[in-house]
Tab-separated table of C-alpha atoms in Angstrom:
chain	number	residue	atom	x	y	z
B	1	MET	CA	57.164	358.343	-17.676
B	2	CYS	CA	56.245	359.558	-14.231
B	3	TYR	CA	54.762	362.460	-12.356
B	4	ASP	CA	57.509	364.542	-10.759
B	5	MET	CA	56.104	366.679	-7.972
B	6	ARG	CA	57.483	368.700	-5.127
B	7	LEU	CA	56.302	370.610	-2.096
B	8	GLY	CA	58.960	372.612	-0.325
B	9	LYS	CA	62.060	370.445	-0.177
B	10	GLU	CA	60.188	367.150	-0.615
B	11	ASP	CA	60.117	365.427	-4.019
B	12	PHE	CA	57.573	362.858	-5.093
B	13	GLY	CA	57.175	360.677	-8.144
B	14	TYR	CA	54.839	357.983	-9.342
B	15	THR	CA	54.229	356.339	-12.693
B	16	TYR	CA	51.916	357.977	-15.164
B	17	ASN	CA	50.474	354.528	-16.006
B	18	ILE	CA	47.804	354.915	-13.314
B	19	SER	CA	46.741	358.415	-14.356
B	20	LYS	CA	43.239	357.207	-15.327
B	21	MET	CA	42.569	356.539	-11.650
B	22	TRP	CA	43.209	360.174	-10.761
B	23	TYR	CA	41.478	361.560	-13.847
B	24	ALA	CA	38.384	359.617	-12.826
B	25	CYS	CA	38.083	361.953	-9.842
B	26	TYR	CA	39.490	365.119	-11.451
B	27	PRO	CA	38.744	364.800	-15.211
B	28	GLU	CA	40.487	367.991	-16.275
B	29	ASN	CA	43.807	367.724	-14.405
B	30	GLY	CA	44.035	364.450	-12.509
B	31	ILE	CA	46.626	364.683	-9.758
B	32	ARG	CA	47.899	367.898	-11.318
B	33	GLU	CA	44.817	369.530	-9.811
B	34	ILE	CA	47.012	370.561	-6.872
B	35	TYR	CA	49.757	372.290	-8.918
B	36	GLY	CA	50.100	375.903	-7.860
B	37	MET	CA	48.193	375.349	-4.636
B	38	THR	CA	49.575	375.711	-1.135
B	39	GLY	CA	49.663	372.641	1.037
B	40	ARG	CA	46.690	374.103	2.899
B	41	GLN	CA	44.694	374.510	-0.323
B	42	ALA	CA	45.695	371.107	-1.655
B	43	ALA	CA	44.786	369.130	1.475
B	44	PRO	CA	40.983	369.079	0.851
B	45	VAL	CA	41.570	368.300	-2.831
B	46	LEU	CA	43.759	365.335	-1.907
B	47	PHE	CA	41.387	364.231	0.836
B	48	LYS	CA	38.568	364.151	-1.736
B	49	LEU	CA	40.798	361.999	-3.961
B	50	VAL	CA	41.520	359.629	-1.083
B	51	GLU	CA	37.794	359.267	-0.409
B	52	TYR	CA	37.062	358.806	-4.109
B	53	MET	CA	39.661	356.052	-4.369
B	54	GLN	CA	38.294	354.312	-1.268
B	55	ASP	CA	34.707	354.484	-2.517
B	56	ASN	CA	35.524	353.381	-6.088
B	57	LYS	CA	38.246	350.811	-5.616
B	58	GLY	CA	36.507	348.171	-7.745
B	59	LYS	CA	36.138	350.544	-10.680
B	60	LEU	CA	39.679	351.899	-10.333
B	61	LEU	CA	41.224	348.430	-10.205
B	62	GLU	CA	40.152	348.102	-13.843
B	63	PHE	CA	42.661	350.880	-14.621
B	64	GLU	CA	45.657	349.010	-13.225
B	65	PRO	CA	48.228	348.798	-16.007
B	66	LYS	CA	48.713	345.413	-17.593
B	67	ASN	CA	52.467	345.917	-17.707
B	68	GLY	CA	52.680	345.948	-13.885
B	69	TRP	CA	54.081	349.475	-13.681
B	70	GLY	CA	51.835	350.943	-11.005
B	71	SER	CA	48.885	349.690	-9.023
B	72	PHE	CA	45.822	350.891	-7.172
B	73	ASP	CA	47.540	350.293	-3.852
B	74	GLY	CA	50.661	352.184	-4.903
B	75	ALA	CA	48.630	355.095	-6.293
B	76	TYR	CA	46.539	355.251	-3.116
B	77	GLU	CA	49.628	355.262	-0.890
B	78	PHE	CA	51.160	357.966	-3.070
B	79	VAL	CA	48.130	360.226	-2.591
B	80	LEU	CA	48.315	359.646	1.173
B	81	LYS	CA	51.975	360.786	1.102
B	82	LEU	CA	50.998	363.939	-0.793
B	83	LEU	CA	48.224	364.636	1.728
B	84	ASP	CA	50.607	364.125	4.623
B	85	SER	CA	53.133	366.494	3.102
B	86	SER	CA	50.419	369.092	2.484
B	87	LEU	CA	49.368	368.963	6.127
B	88	ARG	CA	52.955	369.302	7.328
B	89	GLN	CA	53.804	372.147	4.915
B	90	PRO	CA	50.656	374.256	4.635
B	91	ASP	CA	52.400	377.355	3.261
B	92	GLU	CA	54.557	375.700	0.571
B	93	ILE	CA	53.411	375.602	-3.065
B	94	TRP	CA	52.914	372.398	-5.068
B	95	GLU	CA	54.970	372.261	-8.257
B	96	GLY	CA	55.451	369.530	-10.813
B	97	ASP	CA	56.324	368.181	-14.198
């Protein structure tokens, strides 16, 4: 199972196995916090998640799945890609799942 997300014509996906990392920052929605937002609106939300992940790496490493599907590094890089896309497409709307 994976998150399927898109902004404009760009599609993104990453395993749901690391969802606890994103829910640690946004307990109600995790990475889905950005759904329905424009790239412009989502950028600060994603930037906060990037900072959270940087500041809490030790804690978040505990959430790495034992089955090897997903990792802190992969989840962090994924969020950076989402942030980059948001900055490049400020007027597009995030959709997913």
